[in-house]
Short mmCIF file of C-alpha atoms and ligand atoms in Angstrom, two decimals:
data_model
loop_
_atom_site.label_atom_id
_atom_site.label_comp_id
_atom_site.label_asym_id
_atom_site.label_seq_id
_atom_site.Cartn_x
_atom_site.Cartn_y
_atom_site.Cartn_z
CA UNK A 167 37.73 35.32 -44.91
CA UNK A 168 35.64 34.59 -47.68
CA UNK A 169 31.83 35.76 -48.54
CA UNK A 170 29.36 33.57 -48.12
CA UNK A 171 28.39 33.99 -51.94
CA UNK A 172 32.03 32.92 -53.13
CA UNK A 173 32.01 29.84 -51.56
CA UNK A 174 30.10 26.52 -52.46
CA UNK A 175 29.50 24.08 -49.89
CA UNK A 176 29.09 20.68 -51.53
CA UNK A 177 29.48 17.72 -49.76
CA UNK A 178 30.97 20.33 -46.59
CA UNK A 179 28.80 19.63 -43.10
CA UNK A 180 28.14 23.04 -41.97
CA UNK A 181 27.74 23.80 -38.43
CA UNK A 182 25.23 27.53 -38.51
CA UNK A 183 25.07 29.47 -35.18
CA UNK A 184 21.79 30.77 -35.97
CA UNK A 185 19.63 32.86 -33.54
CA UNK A 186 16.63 30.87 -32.88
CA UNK A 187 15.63 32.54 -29.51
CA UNK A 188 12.14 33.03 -30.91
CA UNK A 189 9.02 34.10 -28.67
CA UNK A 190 6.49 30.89 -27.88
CA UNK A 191 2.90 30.57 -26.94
CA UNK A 192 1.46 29.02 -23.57
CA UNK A 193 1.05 26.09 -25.76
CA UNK A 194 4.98 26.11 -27.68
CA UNK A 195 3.86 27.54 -30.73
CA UNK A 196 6.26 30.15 -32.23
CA UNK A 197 4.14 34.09 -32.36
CA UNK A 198 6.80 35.27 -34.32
CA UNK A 199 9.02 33.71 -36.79
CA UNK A 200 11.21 36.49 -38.28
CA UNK A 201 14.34 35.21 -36.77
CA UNK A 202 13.70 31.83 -38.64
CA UNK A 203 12.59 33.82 -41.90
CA UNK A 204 16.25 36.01 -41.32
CA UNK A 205 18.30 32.67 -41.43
CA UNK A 206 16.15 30.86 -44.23
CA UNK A 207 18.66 32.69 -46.66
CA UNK A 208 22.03 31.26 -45.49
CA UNK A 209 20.52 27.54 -44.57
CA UNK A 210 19.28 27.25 -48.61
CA UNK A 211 22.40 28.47 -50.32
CA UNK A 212 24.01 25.58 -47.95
CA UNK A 213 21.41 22.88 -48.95
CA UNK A 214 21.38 24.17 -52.69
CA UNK A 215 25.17 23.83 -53.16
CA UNK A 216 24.94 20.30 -52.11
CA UNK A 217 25.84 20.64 -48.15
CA UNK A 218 23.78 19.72 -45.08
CA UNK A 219 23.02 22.05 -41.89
CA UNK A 220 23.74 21.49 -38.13
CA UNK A 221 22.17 24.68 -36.63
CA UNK A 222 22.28 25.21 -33.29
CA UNK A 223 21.20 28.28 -31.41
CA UNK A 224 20.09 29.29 -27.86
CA UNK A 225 16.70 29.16 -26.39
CA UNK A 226 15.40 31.75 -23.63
CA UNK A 227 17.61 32.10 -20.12
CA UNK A 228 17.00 28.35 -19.22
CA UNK A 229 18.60 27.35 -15.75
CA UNK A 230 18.30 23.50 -16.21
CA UNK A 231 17.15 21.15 -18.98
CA UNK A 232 13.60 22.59 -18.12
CA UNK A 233 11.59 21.41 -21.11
CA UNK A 234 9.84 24.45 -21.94
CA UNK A 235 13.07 26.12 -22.77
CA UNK A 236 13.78 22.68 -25.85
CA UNK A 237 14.12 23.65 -29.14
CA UNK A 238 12.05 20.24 -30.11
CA UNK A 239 8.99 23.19 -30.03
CA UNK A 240 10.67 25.02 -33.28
CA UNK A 241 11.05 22.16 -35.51
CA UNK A 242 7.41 22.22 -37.08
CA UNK A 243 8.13 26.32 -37.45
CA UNK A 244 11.61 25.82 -38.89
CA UNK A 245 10.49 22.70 -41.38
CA UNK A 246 7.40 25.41 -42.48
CA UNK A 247 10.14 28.28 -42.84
CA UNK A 248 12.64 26.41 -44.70
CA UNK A 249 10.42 23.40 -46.67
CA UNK A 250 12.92 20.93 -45.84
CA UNK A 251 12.36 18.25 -42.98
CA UNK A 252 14.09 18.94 -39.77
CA UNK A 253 16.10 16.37 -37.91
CA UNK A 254 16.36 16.99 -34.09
CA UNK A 255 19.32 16.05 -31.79
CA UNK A 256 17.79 15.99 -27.66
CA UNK A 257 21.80 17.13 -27.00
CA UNK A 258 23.83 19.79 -28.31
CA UNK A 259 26.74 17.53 -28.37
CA UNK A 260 28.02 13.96 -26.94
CA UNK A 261 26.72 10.84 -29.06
CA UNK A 262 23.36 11.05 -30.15
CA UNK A 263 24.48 14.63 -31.91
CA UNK A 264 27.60 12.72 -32.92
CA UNK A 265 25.70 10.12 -34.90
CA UNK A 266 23.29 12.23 -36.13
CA UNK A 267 25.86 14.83 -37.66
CA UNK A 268 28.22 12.11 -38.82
CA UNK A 269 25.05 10.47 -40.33
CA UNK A 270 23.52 13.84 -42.41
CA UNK A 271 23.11 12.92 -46.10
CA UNK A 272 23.55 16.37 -48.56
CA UNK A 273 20.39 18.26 -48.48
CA UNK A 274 19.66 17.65 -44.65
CA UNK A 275 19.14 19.90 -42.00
CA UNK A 276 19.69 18.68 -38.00
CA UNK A 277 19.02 20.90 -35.08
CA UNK A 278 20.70 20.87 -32.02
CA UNK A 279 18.64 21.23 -28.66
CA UNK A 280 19.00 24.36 -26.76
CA UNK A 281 23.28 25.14 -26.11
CA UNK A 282 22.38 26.97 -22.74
CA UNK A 283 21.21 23.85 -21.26
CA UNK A 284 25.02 23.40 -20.66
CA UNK A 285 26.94 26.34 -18.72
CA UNK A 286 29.20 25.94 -20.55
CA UNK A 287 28.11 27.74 -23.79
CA UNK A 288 28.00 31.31 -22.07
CA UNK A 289 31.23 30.26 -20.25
CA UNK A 290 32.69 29.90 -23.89
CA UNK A 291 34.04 26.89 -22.23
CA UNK A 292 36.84 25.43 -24.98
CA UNK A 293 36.35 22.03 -24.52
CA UNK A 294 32.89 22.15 -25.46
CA UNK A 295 33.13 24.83 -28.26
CA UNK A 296 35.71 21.95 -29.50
CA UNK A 297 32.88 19.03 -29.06
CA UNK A 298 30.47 21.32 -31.31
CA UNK A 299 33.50 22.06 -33.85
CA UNK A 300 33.62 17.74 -34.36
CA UNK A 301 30.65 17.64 -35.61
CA UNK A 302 31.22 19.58 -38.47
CA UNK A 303 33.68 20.48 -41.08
CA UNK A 304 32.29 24.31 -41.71
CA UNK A 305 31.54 26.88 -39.50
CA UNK A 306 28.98 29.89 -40.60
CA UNK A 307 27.95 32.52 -38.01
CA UNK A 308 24.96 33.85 -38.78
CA UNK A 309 23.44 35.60 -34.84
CA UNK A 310 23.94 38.82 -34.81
CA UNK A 311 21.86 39.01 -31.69
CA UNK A 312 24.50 37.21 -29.77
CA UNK A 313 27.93 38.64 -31.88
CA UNK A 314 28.49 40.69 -28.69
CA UNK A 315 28.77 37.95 -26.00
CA UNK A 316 32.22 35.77 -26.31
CA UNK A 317 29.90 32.17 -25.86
CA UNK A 318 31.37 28.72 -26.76
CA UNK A 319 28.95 28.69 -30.08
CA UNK A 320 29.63 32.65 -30.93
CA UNK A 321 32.97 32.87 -30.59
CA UNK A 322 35.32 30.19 -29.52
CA UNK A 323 34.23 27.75 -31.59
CA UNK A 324 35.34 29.86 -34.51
CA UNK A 325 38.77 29.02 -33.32
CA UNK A 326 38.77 25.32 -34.45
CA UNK A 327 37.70 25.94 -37.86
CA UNK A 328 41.03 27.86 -39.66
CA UNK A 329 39.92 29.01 -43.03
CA UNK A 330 36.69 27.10 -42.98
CA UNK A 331 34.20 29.76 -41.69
CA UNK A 332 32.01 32.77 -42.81
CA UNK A 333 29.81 35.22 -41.82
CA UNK A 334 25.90 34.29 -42.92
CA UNK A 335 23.99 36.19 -44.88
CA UNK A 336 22.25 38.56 -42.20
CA UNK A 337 25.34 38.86 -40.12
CA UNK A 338 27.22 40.01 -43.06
CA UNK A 339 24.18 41.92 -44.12
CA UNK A 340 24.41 43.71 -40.38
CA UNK A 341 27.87 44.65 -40.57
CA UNK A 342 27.75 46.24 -44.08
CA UNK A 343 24.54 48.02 -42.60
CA UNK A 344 26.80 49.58 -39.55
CA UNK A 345 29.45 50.15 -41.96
CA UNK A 346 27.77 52.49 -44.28
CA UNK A 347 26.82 54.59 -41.27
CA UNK A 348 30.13 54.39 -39.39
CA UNK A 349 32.71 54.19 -42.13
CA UNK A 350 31.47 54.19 -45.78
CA UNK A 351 28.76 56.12 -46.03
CA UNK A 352 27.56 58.83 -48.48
CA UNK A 353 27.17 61.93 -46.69
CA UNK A 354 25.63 64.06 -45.31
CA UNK A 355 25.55 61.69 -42.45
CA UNK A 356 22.36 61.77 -39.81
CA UNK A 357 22.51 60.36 -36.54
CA UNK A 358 19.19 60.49 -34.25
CA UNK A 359 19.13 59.36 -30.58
CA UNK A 360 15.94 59.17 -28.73
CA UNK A 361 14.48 57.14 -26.03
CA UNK A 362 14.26 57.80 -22.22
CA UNK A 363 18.02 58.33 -20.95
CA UNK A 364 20.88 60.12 -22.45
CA UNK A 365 22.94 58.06 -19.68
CA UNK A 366 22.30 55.13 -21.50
CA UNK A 367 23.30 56.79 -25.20
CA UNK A 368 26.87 58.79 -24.23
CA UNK A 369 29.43 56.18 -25.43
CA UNK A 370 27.43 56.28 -28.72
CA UNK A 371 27.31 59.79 -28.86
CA UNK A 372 30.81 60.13 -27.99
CA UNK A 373 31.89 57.37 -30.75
CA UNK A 374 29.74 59.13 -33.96
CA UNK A 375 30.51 62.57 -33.39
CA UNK A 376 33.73 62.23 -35.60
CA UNK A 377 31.76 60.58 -38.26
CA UNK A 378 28.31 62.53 -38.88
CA UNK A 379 27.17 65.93 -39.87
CA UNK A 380 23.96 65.77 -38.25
CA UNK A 381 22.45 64.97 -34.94
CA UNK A 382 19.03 64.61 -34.25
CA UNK A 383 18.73 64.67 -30.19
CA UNK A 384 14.51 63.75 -29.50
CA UNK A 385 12.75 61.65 -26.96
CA UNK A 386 13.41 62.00 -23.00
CA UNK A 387 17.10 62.64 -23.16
CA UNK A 388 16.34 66.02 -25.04
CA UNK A 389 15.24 67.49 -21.86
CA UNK A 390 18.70 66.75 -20.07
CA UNK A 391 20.13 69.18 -23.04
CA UNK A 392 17.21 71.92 -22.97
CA UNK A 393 17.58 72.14 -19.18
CA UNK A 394 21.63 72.43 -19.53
CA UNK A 395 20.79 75.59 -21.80
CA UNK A 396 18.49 76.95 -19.58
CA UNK A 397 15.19 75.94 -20.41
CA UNK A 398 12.16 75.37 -17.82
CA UNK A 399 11.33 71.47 -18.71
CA UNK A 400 8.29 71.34 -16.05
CA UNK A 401 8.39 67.52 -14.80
CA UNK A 402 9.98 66.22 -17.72
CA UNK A 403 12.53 63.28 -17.45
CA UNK A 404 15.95 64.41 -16.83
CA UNK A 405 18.60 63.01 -15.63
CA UNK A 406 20.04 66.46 -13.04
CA UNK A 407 23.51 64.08 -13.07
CA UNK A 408 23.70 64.64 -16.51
CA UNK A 409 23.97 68.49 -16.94
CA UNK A 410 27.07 68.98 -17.35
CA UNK A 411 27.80 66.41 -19.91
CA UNK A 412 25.13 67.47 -22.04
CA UNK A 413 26.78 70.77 -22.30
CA UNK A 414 30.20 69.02 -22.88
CA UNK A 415 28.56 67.05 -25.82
CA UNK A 416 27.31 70.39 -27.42
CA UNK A 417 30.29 71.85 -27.16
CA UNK A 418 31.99 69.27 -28.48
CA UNK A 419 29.40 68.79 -31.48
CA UNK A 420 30.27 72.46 -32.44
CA UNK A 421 33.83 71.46 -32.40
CA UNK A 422 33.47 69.06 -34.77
CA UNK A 423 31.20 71.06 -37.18
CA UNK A 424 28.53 68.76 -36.23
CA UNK A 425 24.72 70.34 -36.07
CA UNK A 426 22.77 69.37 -33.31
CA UNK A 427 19.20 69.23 -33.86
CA UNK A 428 17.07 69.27 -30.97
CA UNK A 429 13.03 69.56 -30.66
CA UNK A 430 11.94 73.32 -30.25
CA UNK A 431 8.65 72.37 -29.31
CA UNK A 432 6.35 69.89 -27.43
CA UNK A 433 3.46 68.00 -26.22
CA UNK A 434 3.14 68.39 -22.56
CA UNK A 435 0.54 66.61 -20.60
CA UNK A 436 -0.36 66.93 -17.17
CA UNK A 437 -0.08 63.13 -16.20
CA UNK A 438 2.07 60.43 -17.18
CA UNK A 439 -1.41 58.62 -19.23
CA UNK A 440 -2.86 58.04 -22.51
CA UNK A 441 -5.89 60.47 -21.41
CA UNK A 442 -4.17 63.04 -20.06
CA UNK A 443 -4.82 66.56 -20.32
CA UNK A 444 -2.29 67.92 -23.07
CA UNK A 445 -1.05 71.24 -24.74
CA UNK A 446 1.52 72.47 -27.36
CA UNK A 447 4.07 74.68 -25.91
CA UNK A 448 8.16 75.67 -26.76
CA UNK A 449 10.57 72.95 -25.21
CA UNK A 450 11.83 75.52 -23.32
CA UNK A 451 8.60 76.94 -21.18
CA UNK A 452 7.14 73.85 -20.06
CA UNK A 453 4.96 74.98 -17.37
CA UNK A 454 5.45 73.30 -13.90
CA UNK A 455 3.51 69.62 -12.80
CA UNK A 456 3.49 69.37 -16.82
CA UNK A 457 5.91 67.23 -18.39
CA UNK A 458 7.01 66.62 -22.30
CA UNK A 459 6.08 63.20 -23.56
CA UNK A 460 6.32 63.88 -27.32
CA UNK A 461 7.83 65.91 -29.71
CA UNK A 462 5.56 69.02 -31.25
CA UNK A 463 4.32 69.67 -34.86
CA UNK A 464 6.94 72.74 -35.45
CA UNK A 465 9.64 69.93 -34.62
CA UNK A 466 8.14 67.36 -36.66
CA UNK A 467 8.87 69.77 -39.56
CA UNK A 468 12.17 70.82 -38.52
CA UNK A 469 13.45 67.25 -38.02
CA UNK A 470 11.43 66.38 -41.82
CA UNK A 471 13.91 69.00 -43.17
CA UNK A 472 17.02 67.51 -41.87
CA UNK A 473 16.25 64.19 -43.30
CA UNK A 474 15.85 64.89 -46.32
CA UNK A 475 19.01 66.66 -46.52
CA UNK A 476 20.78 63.57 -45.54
CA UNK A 477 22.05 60.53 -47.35
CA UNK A 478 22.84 58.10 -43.95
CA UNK A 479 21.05 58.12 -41.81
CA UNK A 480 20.83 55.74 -38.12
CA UNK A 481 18.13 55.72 -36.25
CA UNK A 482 18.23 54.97 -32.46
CA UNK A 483 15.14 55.82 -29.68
CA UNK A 484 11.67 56.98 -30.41
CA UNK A 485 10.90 60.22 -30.11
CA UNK A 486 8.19 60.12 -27.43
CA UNK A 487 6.67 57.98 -25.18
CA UNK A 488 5.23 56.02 -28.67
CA UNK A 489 3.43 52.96 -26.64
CA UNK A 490 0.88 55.29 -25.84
CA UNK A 491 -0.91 56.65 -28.61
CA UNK A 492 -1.75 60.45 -27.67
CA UNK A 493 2.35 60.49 -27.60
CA UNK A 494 3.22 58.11 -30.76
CA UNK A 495 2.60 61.17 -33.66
CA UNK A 496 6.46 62.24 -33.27
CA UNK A 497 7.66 58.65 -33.58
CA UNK A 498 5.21 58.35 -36.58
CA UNK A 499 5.59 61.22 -38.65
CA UNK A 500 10.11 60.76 -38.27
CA UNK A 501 9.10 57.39 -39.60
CA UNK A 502 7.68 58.74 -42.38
CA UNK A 503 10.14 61.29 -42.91
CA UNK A 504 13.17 58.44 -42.85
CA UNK A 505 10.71 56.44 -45.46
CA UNK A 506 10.38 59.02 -47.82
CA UNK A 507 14.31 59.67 -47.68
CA UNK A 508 15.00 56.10 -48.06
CA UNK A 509 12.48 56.34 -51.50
CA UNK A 510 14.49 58.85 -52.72
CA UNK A 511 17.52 56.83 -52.33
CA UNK A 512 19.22 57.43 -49.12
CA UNK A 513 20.21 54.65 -46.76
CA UNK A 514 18.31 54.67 -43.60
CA UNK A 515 19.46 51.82 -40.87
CA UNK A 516 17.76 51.47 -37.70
CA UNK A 517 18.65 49.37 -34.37
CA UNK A 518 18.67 49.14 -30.90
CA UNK A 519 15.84 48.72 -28.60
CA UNK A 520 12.89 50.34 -28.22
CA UNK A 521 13.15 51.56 -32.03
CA UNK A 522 13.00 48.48 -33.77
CA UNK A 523 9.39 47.86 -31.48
CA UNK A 524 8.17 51.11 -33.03
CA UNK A 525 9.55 50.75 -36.60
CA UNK A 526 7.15 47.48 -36.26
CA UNK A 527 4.20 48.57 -34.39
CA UNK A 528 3.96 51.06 -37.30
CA UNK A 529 4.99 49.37 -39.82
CA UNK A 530 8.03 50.79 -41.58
CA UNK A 531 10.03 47.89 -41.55
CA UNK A 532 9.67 47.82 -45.31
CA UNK A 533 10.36 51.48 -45.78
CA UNK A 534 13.72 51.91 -44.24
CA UNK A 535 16.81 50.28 -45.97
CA UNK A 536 17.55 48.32 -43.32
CA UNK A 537 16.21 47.28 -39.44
CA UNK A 538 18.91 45.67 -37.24
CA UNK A 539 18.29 42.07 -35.58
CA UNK A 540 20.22 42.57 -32.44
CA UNK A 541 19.81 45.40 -29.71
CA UNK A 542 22.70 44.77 -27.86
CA UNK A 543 24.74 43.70 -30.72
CA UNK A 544 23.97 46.68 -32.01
CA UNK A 545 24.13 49.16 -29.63
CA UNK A 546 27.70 48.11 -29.00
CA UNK A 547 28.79 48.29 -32.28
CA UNK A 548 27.69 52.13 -32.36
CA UNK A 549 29.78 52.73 -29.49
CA UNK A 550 32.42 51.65 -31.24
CA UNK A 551 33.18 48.41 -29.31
CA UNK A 552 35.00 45.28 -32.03
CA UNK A 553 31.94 42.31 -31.19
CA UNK A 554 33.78 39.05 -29.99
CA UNK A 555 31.97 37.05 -32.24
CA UNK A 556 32.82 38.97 -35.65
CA UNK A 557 36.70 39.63 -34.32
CA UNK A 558 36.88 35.52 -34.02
CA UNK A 559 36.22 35.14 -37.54
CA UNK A 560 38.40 37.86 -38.92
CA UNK A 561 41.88 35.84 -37.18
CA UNK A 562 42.25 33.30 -38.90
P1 AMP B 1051 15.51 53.78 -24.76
O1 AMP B 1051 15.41 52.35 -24.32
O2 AMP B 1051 16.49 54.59 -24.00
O3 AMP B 1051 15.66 53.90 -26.26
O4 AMP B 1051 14.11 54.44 -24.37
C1 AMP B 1051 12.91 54.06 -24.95
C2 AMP B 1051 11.80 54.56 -24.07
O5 AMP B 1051 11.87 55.96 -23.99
C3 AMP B 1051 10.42 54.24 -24.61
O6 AMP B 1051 9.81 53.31 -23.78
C4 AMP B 1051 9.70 55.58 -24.57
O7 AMP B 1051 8.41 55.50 -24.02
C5 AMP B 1051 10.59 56.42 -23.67
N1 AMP B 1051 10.46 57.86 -23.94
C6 AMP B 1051 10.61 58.49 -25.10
N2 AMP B 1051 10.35 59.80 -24.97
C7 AMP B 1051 10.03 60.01 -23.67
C8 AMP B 1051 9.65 61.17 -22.91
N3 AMP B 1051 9.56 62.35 -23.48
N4 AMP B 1051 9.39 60.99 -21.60
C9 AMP B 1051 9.50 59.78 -21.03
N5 AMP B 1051 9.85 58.66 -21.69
C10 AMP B 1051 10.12 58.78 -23.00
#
């Protein structure tokens, strides 16, 4: 398949799964427009070369045509974005999309309303993947968000276009990112896992092991580990289910000459609240009715160290309970650490979840190398799982 770059698209109509699913006002407006901004690349080097754009995308988890779900609201958002005017098509296929697309002009742009107001996108119904494929004679994929789901527009419709099809710019851009940590990257290699639940993390952990030399284990799930050593973790979260497993992983770590990292100290408070009472103590004497909602200063060192010893690093979970402020400084100061890395030239890529919420509530988006558009999408990939909508451009 070739890059995006390589190819020129002059007088081709391009059909661009892009991944419009944007959050709206009570009044329609788009809040936030980055998923517009992430596609603006792709849609120009398709309108530059001479081509016109039929992007079509999904809107929300609409049940019916219910209006509020129509991607007519975008338009004025996607014209601002992109500084070209924006046709719109009511359907995502049958005649008035027909005419429309058959009637695009180079330089044009056409939108399709919202695919999921037909079942048959999430389906990946063929017949209507194959009434999308007519109205173009190009296919781009450019939704990472959605790579992971096997939909009409993600991943069947890739079918009908044999050697005429490409990964966008940000969905190549995404899989280069995972790459460099999974396959290609300079080591050492840092993984760090935080959030709430290690239940929710052990496919990934199981998947990098073979491929890092450091793992950073903060957050919630650390307490699963400390307690599997030994350690009194008070009221922390822990999942008791989990004990055993956490000691398999460790072993398993040291196995594979892998250094596990995890947080030697704490900030305990005596109520799950932004104002409650709090003190300092080792991870492993948290005193009863207390419970360990963010990671302590003598960690925040320890976990500085390993990152700057590291040339890859991936970045998955905060380290505390970060929405509340008293318990963010953990979250804040790894930030910080991962920035000044990624200054001194390592590649830092983070995804999934909850961590892309704090890389942007405190603003290191621009500081990292690289922050991943899709959770799911993402999460999957790090456990190791080939995406539907990437293996359907790869045959063929
Ligand atoms: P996840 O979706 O698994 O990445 O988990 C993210 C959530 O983990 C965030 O909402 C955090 O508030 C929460 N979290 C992180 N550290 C802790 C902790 N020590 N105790 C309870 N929740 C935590």
């Amino acid at each position: 398949m070739n890059s995006i770059q390589a190819l020129n698209f002059k007088g081709k109509k391009v059909l661009i799964r892009v991944d419009f699913n944007v959050p709206l006002d009570d009044t329609f407006k788009v809040t936030d427009n980055t998923r517009i901004q992430s596609a603006k690349a792709t849609i120009l080097k398709v309108l530059e070369d001479g081509g016109s754009c039929i992007l079509m995308s999904h809107l929300g988890r609409p049940k019916a045509k219910e209006p509020e779900f129509s991607l007519r609201h975008i338009v004025p958002t996607v014209e601002d974005v992109i500084g070209v005017k924006v046709l719109f098509s009511e359907d995502c296929i049958g005649s008035e999309a027909q005419e429309k697309a058959a009637a695009l002009k180079p330089g044009q742009v056409l939108l399709l309303e919202n695919l999921r107001y037909h079942k048959e996108e999430q389906a990946g119904d063929l017949s209507f993947a194959r009434q999308l494929s007519d109205l173009a004679d190009f296919y781009i994929n450019d939704a990472f968000g959605t790579a992971h789901r096997a939909h009409a527009s993600t991943t069947i419709v890739a079918q009908f276009f044999q050697n005429s099809k490409c990964f966008g710019y940000l969905l190549s851009k995404e899989i280069e990112s995972i790459d460099k940590v999974m396959r290609s990257g300079e080591k050492p290699v840092l993984a760090i896992l935080g959030g709430a639940k290690i239940s929710s993390k052990i496919t990934i952990i199981e998947n990098i092991l073979d491929k890092i030399d450091h793992l950073i284990i903060g957050g919630g799930m650390s307490f699963t580990f400390i307690k599997a050593q030994g350690g009194q973790i008070g009221d922390s979260i822990c999942e008791d289910d989990k004990l055993d497993l956490a000691s398999e992983i460790l072993r398993q770590a040291e196995a594979k000459g892998v250094s596990v990292h995890l947080p030697v100290d704490v900030l305990a408070a005596d109520d799950f609240s932004n104002t409650a009472n709090t003190q300092v103590v080792d991870i492993s004497a948290i005193p009863a009715q207390w419970q360990g909602l963010d990671c302590g200063p003598r960690t925040q060192v320890h976990f500085h160290d390993v990152v700057q010893q590291c040339k890859t690093i991936l970045w998955n979970g905060p380290l505390g309970v970060f929405e509340m402020e008293t318990f963010s400084t953990g979250t804040i100061a790894l930030g910080n650490a991962i920035a000044e890395a990624t200054q001194k030239g390592t590649f830092s890529l983070v995804g999934g979840g909850d961590s892309v919420a704090a890389v942007k509530q405190f603003g290191f988006q621009d500081k990292v190398s690289y922050v991943s558009t899709g959770g799911g999408a993402m999460l999957e990939s790090l456990e190791g799982q080939t995406l539907p909508g990437i293996a359907a451009m790869q045959s063929n």
